[in-house]
Amino acid sequence: MLKCAQNLRYSLRSMLVSAKNLKKSYGDFEAVRGVDFSIQKGECFGLLGPNGAGKSTIINMIYGATPKSSGELHVFNRDSFDSARDNKKRLGVVTQDNALDESLTVFENMWIYSAFLGVPTDKRRARIDGLLEFLNLSHKRNANINALSGGMKRRLVFVRALLHDPELIILDEPTTGLDPAVRHLIWGKVRELRDQGKTILLTTHYMHEAEVLCDRLLIMNEGQIVAEGSPKLLCKTHAPGYVAAFDQKNVPLEFAPDGFSVARDSSGVYVRAPQLDDLLRLQFDLKAEALLLRPANLEDVFLKLTGQELNKNA
Ligand code: ADP
Ligand code: MG
């Protein structure tokens, strides 16, 4: 009994966010339709789903930018909306929009924001310079915002989110629209933050990003959770095996042999089978070479669970 109470206390202490039957409506439209999840201290937790799935709405409720319609949402063990003011000091948010002041320099933007976040005056300069260095922006310290590339602005928003050394870092589509080099740089920084013991909540519509960064994730679609677990477990449970991608013209529309799963989207036909050998033999049967052969991944999980192309609204 005592041990049970201790375990409960421990799990409450290590839980930074918990949602139960959380809902959010805009007028008649239900954007979040009753979701349950929790985020544990020290993990990188992902909300994955296509545009319009409800990811930003959940994030906005977590940092108190918008109230929930019903259900429970606790952040640091208190109702998220009631504690939003206090939570500002413990949360760092990379919002989907950069919202930087274009009339100020990089340093001035960060100075004003660190004042707003309550970073002590004598610590501000070192903190800003340290973070500009961390995100490879020191050379732009005195540049105007409009002289920065899209990738630099995104990295600067990261700097801004970290100024007050928050416990929970929320990243809303941190790499959408960025080129691969910047994306990889940001992934490296997210990993470093997690290795430092920070808790991270990340939304993305890039399956690969979730696979690379997240310890655990929810896959969402139209305001609901369609699957939950580690990337490995999700693949093992929902889409085990290997996938061959074929050109549409090489696979008849009615093609659905036993033991194979078939998903189609505008870029091709994806055939999944338990063993690589099955796919190698399939090439002979179809008299066509696969465009690529690979282990199944989260994209296949998503296609299976929703039957839709992930980026159709992108
Ligand atoms: P995601 O971040 O997954 O792309 P959002 O949470 O931004 O999705 O949006 C979920 C749904 O709620 C979308 O259909 C969107 O159009 C709608 N929505 C978001 N914000 C508002 C709002 N302020 N008023 C009305 N509808 C909204
Ligand atoms: Mg969004």
mmCIF file of C-alpha atoms and ligand atoms in Angstrom:
data_model
loop_
_atom_site.group_PDB
_atom_site.id
_atom_site.type_symbol
_atom_site.label_atom_id
_atom_site.label_comp_id
_atom_site.label_asym_id
_atom_site.label_seq_id
_atom_site.Cartn_x
_atom_site.Cartn_y
_atom_site.Cartn_z
ATOM 1 C CA MET A 1 0.000 0.000 0.000
ATOM 2 C CA LEU A 2 2.773 2.383 1.065
ATOM 3 C CA LYS A 3 4.833 1.389 -1.963
ATOM 4 C CA CYS A 4 1.827 1.984 -4.212
ATOM 5 C CA ALA A 5 1.368 5.511 -2.798
ATOM 6 C CA GLN A 6 5.099 6.184 -3.228
ATOM 7 C CA ASN A 7 4.972 5.049 -6.849
ATOM 8 C CA LEU A 8 1.959 7.268 -7.487
ATOM 9 C CA ARG A 9 3.739 10.258 -5.902
ATOM 10 C CA TYR A 10 6.818 9.525 -7.985
ATOM 11 C CA SER A 11 4.869 9.248 -11.230
ATOM 12 C CA LEU A 12 2.973 12.480 -10.480
ATOM 13 C CA ARG A 13 6.258 14.266 -9.783
ATOM 14 C CA SER A 14 7.774 13.049 -13.017
ATOM 15 C CA MET A 15 4.699 13.896 -15.100
ATOM 16 C CA LEU A 16 4.939 17.414 -16.523
ATOM 17 C CA VAL A 17 1.771 17.388 -18.634
ATOM 18 C CA SER A 18 -1.332 15.239 -18.392
ATOM 19 C CA ALA A 19 -4.518 15.431 -20.442
ATOM 20 C CA LYS A 20 -7.741 13.521 -19.890
ATOM 21 C CA ASN A 21 -10.603 13.601 -22.376
ATOM 22 C CA LEU A 22 -9.313 16.992 -23.487
ATOM 23 C CA LYS A 23 -11.530 18.791 -26.004
ATOM 24 C CA LYS A 24 -11.432 22.071 -27.860
ATOM 25 C CA SER A 25 -14.128 23.481 -30.113
ATOM 26 C CA TYR A 26 -14.146 26.605 -32.249
ATOM 27 C CA GLY A 27 -17.859 27.349 -32.588
ATOM 28 C CA ASP A 28 -19.465 24.154 -33.887
ATOM 29 C CA PHE A 29 -16.173 22.701 -35.033
ATOM 30 C CA GLU A 30 -14.420 20.264 -32.688
ATOM 31 C CA ALA A 31 -10.672 20.631 -33.366
ATOM 32 C CA VAL A 32 -9.578 18.350 -30.480
ATOM 33 C CA ARG A 33 -12.024 15.523 -29.782
ATOM 34 C CA GLY A 34 -11.182 14.042 -26.394
ATOM 35 C CA VAL A 35 -7.507 13.120 -26.147
ATOM 36 C CA ASP A 36 -5.647 11.454 -23.278
ATOM 37 C CA PHE A 37 -1.888 11.578 -22.885
ATOM 38 C CA SER A 38 0.890 12.395 -20.464
ATOM 39 C CA ILE A 39 4.406 13.732 -20.884
ATOM 40 C CA GLN A 40 7.099 12.482 -18.504
ATOM 41 C CA LYS A 41 10.068 14.481 -17.295
ATOM 42 C CA GLY A 42 13.126 14.029 -19.515
ATOM 43 C CA GLU A 43 11.447 12.568 -22.579
ATOM 44 C CA CYS A 44 11.051 13.881 -26.103
ATOM 45 C CA PHE A 45 7.345 13.480 -26.768
ATOM 46 C CA GLY A 46 5.930 13.939 -30.268
ATOM 47 C CA LEU A 47 2.539 14.975 -31.603
ATOM 48 C CA LEU A 48 2.471 13.770 -35.147
ATOM 49 C CA GLY A 49 -0.216 14.359 -37.726
ATOM 50 C CA PRO A 50 -1.184 16.124 -40.944
ATOM 51 C CA ASN A 51 -2.129 19.803 -41.152
ATOM 52 C CA GLY A 52 -5.361 20.429 -39.279
ATOM 53 C CA ALA A 53 -4.961 17.401 -36.976
ATOM 54 C CA GLY A 54 -5.143 19.619 -33.865
ATOM 55 C CA LYS A 55 -1.459 19.692 -32.872
ATOM 56 C CA SER A 56 -1.105 23.471 -32.470
ATOM 57 C CA THR A 57 -4.436 23.651 -30.669
ATOM 58 C CA ILE A 58 -3.123 21.221 -28.043
ATOM 59 C CA ILE A 59 0.113 23.161 -27.731
ATOM 60 C CA ASN A 60 -1.762 26.456 -27.391
ATOM 61 C CA MET A 61 -3.823 24.969 -24.558
ATOM 62 C CA ILE A 62 -0.669 23.685 -22.830
ATOM 63 C CA TYR A 63 0.982 27.084 -22.688
ATOM 64 C CA GLY A 64 -2.257 28.874 -21.891
ATOM 65 C CA ALA A 65 -2.695 30.748 -25.169
ATOM 66 C CA THR A 66 -6.191 29.311 -25.573
ATOM 67 C CA PRO A 67 -8.580 27.749 -23.017
ATOM 68 C CA LYS A 68 -9.805 24.149 -23.304
ATOM 69 C CA SER A 69 -13.496 23.525 -23.932
ATOM 70 C CA SER A 70 -13.717 20.526 -21.581
ATOM 71 C CA GLY A 71 -11.746 17.701 -19.993
ATOM 72 C CA GLU A 72 -8.593 18.025 -17.919
ATOM 73 C CA LEU A 73 -5.232 19.515 -18.795
ATOM 74 C CA HIS A 74 -2.582 19.718 -16.105
ATOM 75 C CA VAL A 75 0.810 21.322 -16.645
ATOM 76 C CA PHE A 76 3.300 21.020 -13.766
ATOM 77 C CA ASN A 77 0.436 19.439 -11.812
ATOM 78 C CA ARG A 78 -1.872 22.448 -12.044
ATOM 79 C CA ASP A 79 -4.671 23.369 -14.417
ATOM 80 C CA SER A 80 -2.918 24.769 -17.489
ATOM 81 C CA PHE A 81 -5.042 27.876 -17.902
ATOM 82 C CA ASP A 82 -5.059 28.879 -14.193
ATOM 83 C CA SER A 83 -1.287 28.489 -13.936
ATOM 84 C CA ALA A 84 -0.391 29.963 -17.348
ATOM 85 C CA ARG A 85 1.275 33.062 -15.863
ATOM 86 C CA ASP A 86 3.507 31.039 -13.527
ATOM 87 C CA ASN A 87 4.229 28.483 -16.219
ATOM 88 C CA LYS A 88 5.720 31.120 -18.561
ATOM 89 C CA LYS A 89 8.948 30.899 -16.529
ATOM 90 C CA ARG A 90 9.092 27.098 -16.805
ATOM 91 C CA LEU A 91 8.060 26.727 -20.459
ATOM 92 C CA GLY A 92 9.944 27.685 -23.606
ATOM 93 C CA VAL A 93 7.898 27.761 -26.789
ATOM 94 C CA VAL A 94 8.988 27.737 -30.414
ATOM 95 C CA THR A 95 5.668 28.809 -31.919
ATOM 96 C CA GLN A 96 4.701 27.924 -35.464
ATOM 97 C CA ASP A 97 5.027 31.606 -36.459
ATOM 98 C CA ASN A 98 8.349 33.299 -35.791
ATOM 99 C CA ALA A 99 6.832 36.637 -34.616
ATOM 100 C CA LEU A 100 10.160 38.466 -34.348
ATOM 101 C CA ASP A 101 10.281 42.276 -34.230
ATOM 102 C CA GLU A 102 11.571 43.187 -37.693
ATOM 103 C CA SER A 103 12.491 46.728 -36.636
ATOM 104 C CA LEU A 104 15.097 45.510 -34.114
ATOM 105 C CA THR A 105 18.391 43.648 -34.367
ATOM 106 C CA VAL A 106 18.904 40.053 -33.348
ATOM 107 C CA PHE A 107 20.486 41.066 -30.034
ATOM 108 C CA GLU A 108 17.829 43.705 -29.273
ATOM 109 C CA ASN A 109 15.038 41.213 -29.918
ATOM 110 C CA MET A 110 16.592 38.744 -27.500
ATOM 111 C CA TRP A 111 17.350 41.447 -24.903
ATOM 112 C CA ILE A 112 13.734 42.617 -24.783
ATOM 113 C CA TYR A 113 12.426 39.092 -24.635
ATOM 114 C CA SER A 114 14.774 38.078 -21.832
ATOM 115 C CA ALA A 115 13.604 41.116 -19.849
ATOM 116 C CA PHE A 116 10.016 39.988 -20.452
ATOM 117 C CA LEU A 117 10.920 36.504 -19.199
ATOM 118 C CA GLY A 118 12.564 37.900 -16.072
ATOM 119 C CA VAL A 119 16.176 36.934 -16.838
ATOM 120 C CA PRO A 120 18.257 39.050 -14.380
ATOM 121 C CA THR A 121 19.901 42.062 -16.081
ATOM 122 C CA ASP A 122 23.443 41.017 -15.137
ATOM 123 C CA LYS A 123 22.937 37.552 -16.692
ATOM 124 C CA ARG A 124 21.209 38.587 -19.919
ATOM 125 C CA ARG A 125 24.183 39.384 -22.114
ATOM 126 C CA ALA A 126 26.022 36.127 -21.359
ATOM 127 C CA ARG A 127 22.854 34.089 -21.741
ATOM 128 C CA ILE A 128 22.014 35.613 -25.144
ATOM 129 C CA ASP A 129 25.575 35.298 -26.446
ATOM 130 C CA GLY A 130 25.843 31.700 -25.220
ATOM 131 C CA LEU A 131 22.630 30.704 -26.976
ATOM 132 C CA LEU A 132 23.499 32.558 -30.193
ATOM 133 C CA GLU A 133 26.720 30.521 -30.178
ATOM 134 C CA PHE A 134 24.764 27.295 -29.435
ATOM 135 C CA LEU A 135 22.590 27.853 -32.514
ATOM 136 C CA ASN A 136 25.430 29.099 -34.754
ATOM 137 C CA LEU A 137 24.107 32.664 -34.938
ATOM 138 C CA SER A 138 26.862 34.661 -33.239
ATOM 139 C CA HIS A 139 27.895 36.215 -36.574
ATOM 140 C CA LYS A 140 24.360 37.697 -36.913
ATOM 141 C CA ARG A 141 24.261 39.198 -33.405
ATOM 142 C CA ASN A 142 23.947 42.794 -34.628
ATOM 143 C CA ALA A 143 22.077 42.125 -37.879
ATOM 144 C CA ASN A 144 18.530 43.276 -38.513
ATOM 145 C CA ILE A 145 15.904 40.543 -38.497
ATOM 146 C CA ASN A 146 15.006 41.163 -42.142
ATOM 147 C CA ALA A 147 18.612 40.330 -43.091
ATOM 148 C CA LEU A 148 18.213 36.772 -41.781
ATOM 149 C CA SER A 149 17.316 33.741 -43.907
ATOM 150 C CA GLY A 150 14.269 31.633 -43.000
ATOM 151 C CA GLY A 151 16.495 29.047 -41.315
ATOM 152 C CA MET A 152 18.291 31.726 -39.265
ATOM 153 C CA LYS A 153 14.980 33.224 -38.085
ATOM 154 C CA ARG A 154 13.843 29.759 -37.007
ATOM 155 C CA ARG A 155 17.078 29.214 -35.064
ATOM 156 C CA LEU A 156 16.655 32.620 -33.449
ATOM 157 C CA VAL A 157 13.179 31.628 -32.269
ATOM 158 C CA PHE A 158 14.915 28.638 -30.647
ATOM 159 C CA VAL A 159 17.297 31.007 -28.880
ATOM 160 C CA ARG A 160 14.316 33.023 -27.684
ATOM 161 C CA ALA A 161 12.600 29.906 -26.308
ATOM 162 C CA LEU A 162 15.699 28.942 -24.300
ATOM 163 C CA LEU A 163 16.630 32.328 -22.783
ATOM 164 C CA HIS A 164 15.151 31.542 -19.357
ATOM 165 C CA ASP A 165 16.456 27.954 -19.259
ATOM 166 C CA PRO A 166 12.955 26.375 -19.246
ATOM 167 C CA GLU A 167 12.208 22.855 -17.957
ATOM 168 C CA LEU A 168 9.752 22.031 -20.729
ATOM 169 C CA ILE A 169 10.555 23.049 -24.295
ATOM 170 C CA ILE A 170 7.672 23.095 -26.769
ATOM 171 C CA LEU A 171 8.520 23.005 -30.456
ATOM 172 C CA ASP A 172 5.639 23.554 -32.886
ATOM 173 C CA GLU A 173 6.797 22.341 -36.297
ATOM 174 C CA PRO A 174 10.341 23.589 -35.708
ATOM 175 C CA THR A 175 11.681 22.580 -39.106
ATOM 176 C CA THR A 176 8.745 23.003 -41.503
ATOM 177 C CA GLY A 177 9.901 24.614 -44.716
ATOM 178 C CA LEU A 178 13.603 24.511 -43.825
ATOM 179 C CA ASP A 179 16.323 23.058 -45.998
ATOM 180 C CA PRO A 180 17.873 19.726 -44.965
ATOM 181 C CA ALA A 181 21.090 21.251 -43.583
ATOM 182 C CA VAL A 182 19.220 23.512 -41.135
ATOM 183 C CA ARG A 183 16.833 20.693 -40.287
ATOM 184 C CA HIS A 184 19.740 18.443 -39.332
ATOM 185 C CA LEU A 185 21.347 21.219 -37.298
ATOM 186 C CA ILE A 186 18.102 21.721 -35.368
ATOM 187 C CA TRP A 187 17.715 17.966 -34.819
ATOM 188 C CA GLY A 188 21.219 17.885 -33.331
ATOM 189 C CA LYS A 189 20.350 20.738 -30.952
ATOM 190 C CA VAL A 190 17.099 19.080 -29.878
ATOM 191 C CA ARG A 191 19.067 15.922 -29.048
ATOM 192 C CA GLU A 192 21.620 17.942 -27.061
ATOM 193 C CA LEU A 193 18.805 19.548 -25.052
ATOM 194 C CA ARG A 194 17.277 16.172 -24.340
ATOM 195 C CA ASP A 195 20.676 14.816 -23.280
ATOM 196 C CA GLN A 196 20.893 17.751 -20.844
ATOM 197 C CA GLY A 197 17.711 16.394 -19.214
ATOM 198 C CA LYS A 198 15.200 18.815 -20.729
ATOM 199 C CA THR A 199 11.681 17.638 -21.496
ATOM 200 C CA ILE A 200 10.623 18.279 -25.061
ATOM 201 C CA LEU A 201 7.227 18.378 -26.719
ATOM 202 C CA LEU A 202 7.508 18.444 -30.477
ATOM 203 C CA THR A 203 4.880 18.616 -33.214
ATOM 204 C CA THR A 204 5.666 17.708 -36.760
ATOM 205 C CA HIS A 205 4.101 16.405 -39.901
ATOM 206 C CA TYR A 206 7.412 14.872 -40.918
ATOM 207 C CA MET A 207 7.358 11.205 -39.952
ATOM 208 C CA HIS A 208 11.119 10.925 -40.235
ATOM 209 C CA GLU A 209 11.631 13.821 -37.832
ATOM 210 C CA ALA A 210 9.458 12.076 -35.236
ATOM 211 C CA GLU A 211 11.292 8.807 -35.801
ATOM 212 C CA VAL A 212 14.693 10.438 -35.340
ATOM 213 C CA LEU A 213 13.853 12.566 -32.283
ATOM 214 C CA CYS A 214 10.960 11.208 -30.268
ATOM 215 C CA ASP A 215 11.067 8.657 -27.457
ATOM 216 C CA ARG A 216 7.296 8.376 -27.556
ATOM 217 C CA LEU A 217 4.611 9.845 -29.733
ATOM 218 C CA LEU A 218 0.950 10.220 -30.515
ATOM 219 C CA ILE A 219 -0.217 9.998 -34.070
ATOM 220 C CA MET A 220 -3.222 12.297 -34.505
ATOM 221 C CA ASN A 221 -5.753 12.682 -37.245
ATOM 222 C CA GLU A 222 -8.780 15.010 -37.301
ATOM 223 C CA GLY A 223 -8.550 15.844 -33.602
ATOM 224 C CA GLN A 224 -8.209 12.264 -32.390
ATOM 225 C CA ILE A 225 -5.388 9.969 -31.377
ATOM 226 C CA VAL A 226 -5.006 7.105 -33.819
ATOM 227 C CA ALA A 227 -1.936 5.472 -32.235
ATOM 228 C CA GLU A 228 0.504 5.944 -29.377
ATOM 229 C CA GLY A 229 3.905 4.490 -28.478
ATOM 230 C CA SER A 230 7.610 4.602 -29.282
ATOM 231 C CA PRO A 231 8.462 4.824 -32.996
ATOM 232 C CA LYS A 232 9.858 1.278 -32.835
ATOM 233 C CA LEU A 233 6.788 -0.139 -31.112
ATOM 234 C CA LEU A 234 4.423 1.614 -33.531
ATOM 235 C CA CYS A 235 6.265 0.135 -36.499
ATOM 236 C CA LYS A 236 6.394 -3.312 -34.909
ATOM 237 C CA THR A 237 2.697 -3.241 -34.005
ATOM 238 C CA HIS A 238 1.146 -1.578 -37.015
ATOM 239 C CA ALA A 239 3.534 -1.983 -39.930
ATOM 240 C CA PRO A 240 6.162 -4.692 -39.401
ATOM 241 C CA GLY A 241 8.389 -5.850 -42.241
ATOM 242 C CA TYR A 242 9.729 -4.224 -45.395
ATOM 243 C CA VAL A 243 8.350 -1.961 -48.076
ATOM 244 C CA ALA A 244 8.921 -1.749 -51.810
ATOM 245 C CA ALA A 245 7.868 1.367 -53.686
ATOM 246 C CA PHE A 246 6.760 0.899 -57.272
ATOM 247 C CA ASP A 247 5.771 3.230 -60.053
ATOM 248 C CA GLN A 248 1.940 3.369 -60.339
ATOM 249 C CA LYS A 249 2.032 2.026 -63.897
ATOM 250 C CA ASN A 250 3.731 -1.210 -62.783
ATOM 251 C CA VAL A 251 1.090 -2.239 -60.245
ATOM 252 C CA PRO A 252 -2.458 -3.065 -61.413
ATOM 253 C CA LEU A 253 -5.194 -1.210 -59.494
ATOM 254 C CA GLU A 254 -6.738 -4.460 -58.219
ATOM 255 C CA PHE A 255 -3.359 -5.752 -56.947
ATOM 256 C CA ALA A 256 -3.879 -7.084 -53.384
ATOM 257 C CA PRO A 257 -2.190 -10.497 -52.915
ATOM 258 C CA ASP A 258 -2.383 -12.385 -49.600
ATOM 259 C CA GLY A 259 0.364 -11.537 -47.138
ATOM 260 C CA PHE A 260 1.052 -8.112 -48.661
ATOM 261 C CA SER A 261 -0.309 -4.680 -47.650
ATOM 262 C CA VAL A 262 -0.738 -2.158 -50.396
ATOM 263 C CA ALA A 263 -0.989 1.637 -49.999
ATOM 264 C CA ARG A 264 -1.165 4.129 -52.823
ATOM 265 C CA ASP A 265 -0.463 7.820 -52.961
ATOM 266 C CA SER A 266 0.417 10.287 -55.675
ATOM 267 C CA SER A 267 4.103 9.355 -55.503
ATOM 268 C CA GLY A 268 3.672 5.625 -56.049
ATOM 269 C CA VAL A 269 2.462 2.285 -54.731
ATOM 270 C CA TYR A 270 3.911 1.018 -51.449
ATOM 271 C CA VAL A 271 3.816 -2.729 -50.948
ATOM 272 C CA ARG A 272 4.668 -4.084 -47.489
ATOM 273 C CA ALA A 273 5.577 -7.683 -46.712
ATOM 274 C CA PRO A 274 6.947 -9.491 -43.650
ATOM 275 C CA GLN A 275 10.252 -10.476 -45.339
ATOM 276 C CA LEU A 276 12.566 -8.740 -47.781
ATOM 277 C CA ASP A 277 12.639 -11.957 -49.853
ATOM 278 C CA ASP A 278 8.882 -11.664 -50.436
ATOM 279 C CA LEU A 279 9.470 -8.279 -52.070
ATOM 280 C CA LEU A 280 12.412 -9.491 -54.120
ATOM 281 C CA ARG A 281 10.174 -12.269 -55.518
ATOM 282 C CA LEU A 282 7.380 -9.772 -56.109
ATOM 283 C CA GLN A 283 9.600 -7.845 -58.513
ATOM 284 C CA PHE A 284 9.760 -10.948 -60.685
ATOM 285 C CA ASP A 285 5.995 -11.456 -60.526
ATOM 286 C CA LEU A 286 5.287 -7.843 -61.455
ATOM 287 C CA LYS A 287 8.148 -7.798 -63.982
ATOM 288 C CA ALA A 288 9.171 -4.437 -62.517
ATOM 289 C CA GLU A 289 12.072 -3.226 -60.442
ATOM 290 C CA ALA A 290 11.133 -1.502 -57.178
ATOM 291 C CA LEU A 291 12.058 2.195 -57.025
ATOM 292 C CA LEU A 292 13.271 1.534 -53.509
ATOM 293 C CA LEU A 293 13.325 -1.238 -50.919
ATOM 294 C CA ARG A 294 13.466 -0.341 -47.229
ATOM 295 C CA PRO A 295 12.398 -1.406 -43.731
ATOM 296 C CA ALA A 296 8.856 -0.192 -42.936
ATOM 297 C CA ASN A 297 8.745 3.130 -41.088
ATOM 298 C CA LEU A 298 6.294 5.560 -39.485
ATOM 299 C CA GLU A 299 4.995 6.714 -42.877
ATOM 300 C CA ASP A 300 3.729 3.174 -43.437
ATOM 301 C CA VAL A 301 2.170 3.154 -39.964
ATOM 302 C CA PHE A 302 0.379 6.388 -40.782
ATOM 303 C CA LEU A 303 -0.816 5.218 -44.187
ATOM 304 C CA LYS A 304 -2.145 2.028 -42.627
ATOM 305 C CA LEU A 305 -3.946 3.755 -39.748
ATOM 306 C CA THR A 306 -5.544 6.565 -41.676
ATOM 307 C CA GLY A 307 -5.568 5.314 -45.234
ATOM 308 C CA GLN A 308 -4.636 8.769 -46.390
ATOM 309 C CA GLU A 309 -1.670 10.530 -47.818
ATOM 310 C CA LEU A 310 0.041 12.443 -45.048
ATOM 311 C CA ASN A 311 0.839 15.645 -46.859
ATOM 312 C CA LYS A 312 -2.331 16.055 -48.867
ATOM 313 C CA ASN A 313 -3.035 19.453 -47.226
ATOM 314 C CA ALA A 314 0.578 20.597 -47.052
HETATM 315 P P1 ADP B 1 -2.364 21.475 -36.781
HETATM 316 O O1 ADP B 1 -1.488 22.290 -35.897
HETATM 317 O O2 ADP B 1 -2.333 20.008 -36.490
HETATM 318 O O3 ADP B 1 -2.105 21.741 -38.232
HETATM 319 P P2 ADP B 1 -4.470 23.144 -35.700
HETATM 320 O O4 ADP B 1 -4.495 22.794 -34.269
HETATM 321 O O5 ADP B 1 -3.803 24.414 -36.086
HETATM 322 O O6 ADP B 1 -3.881 21.913 -36.527
HETATM 323 O O7 ADP B 1 -5.943 23.201 -36.258
HETATM 324 C C1 ADP B 1 -6.888 22.162 -36.031
HETATM 325 C C2 ADP B 1 -8.188 22.546 -36.678
HETATM 326 O O8 ADP B 1 -8.770 23.638 -35.970
HETATM 327 C C3 ADP B 1 -8.043 23.003 -38.129
HETATM 328 O O9 ADP B 1 -9.146 22.528 -38.869
HETATM 329 C C4 ADP B 1 -8.074 24.515 -38.028
HETATM 330 O O10 ADP B 1 -8.597 25.084 -39.194
HETATM 331 C C5 ADP B 1 -9.000 24.735 -36.833
HETATM 332 N N1 ADP B 1 -8.655 25.968 -36.089
HETATM 333 C C6 ADP B 1 -7.465 26.229 -35.500
HETATM 334 N N2 ADP B 1 -7.495 27.434 -34.880
HETATM 335 C C7 ADP B 1 -8.734 27.942 -35.103
HETATM 336 C C8 ADP B 1 -9.405 29.152 -34.730
HETATM 337 N N3 ADP B 1 -8.777 30.084 -34.006
HETATM 338 N N4 ADP B 1 -10.692 29.320 -35.141
HETATM 339 C C9 ADP B 1 -11.318 28.363 -35.864
HETATM 340 N N5 ADP B 1 -10.764 27.203 -36.248
HETATM 341 C C10 ADP B 1 -9.491 26.990 -35.891
HETATM 342 MG MG MG B 2 0.051 23.532 -36.350
#
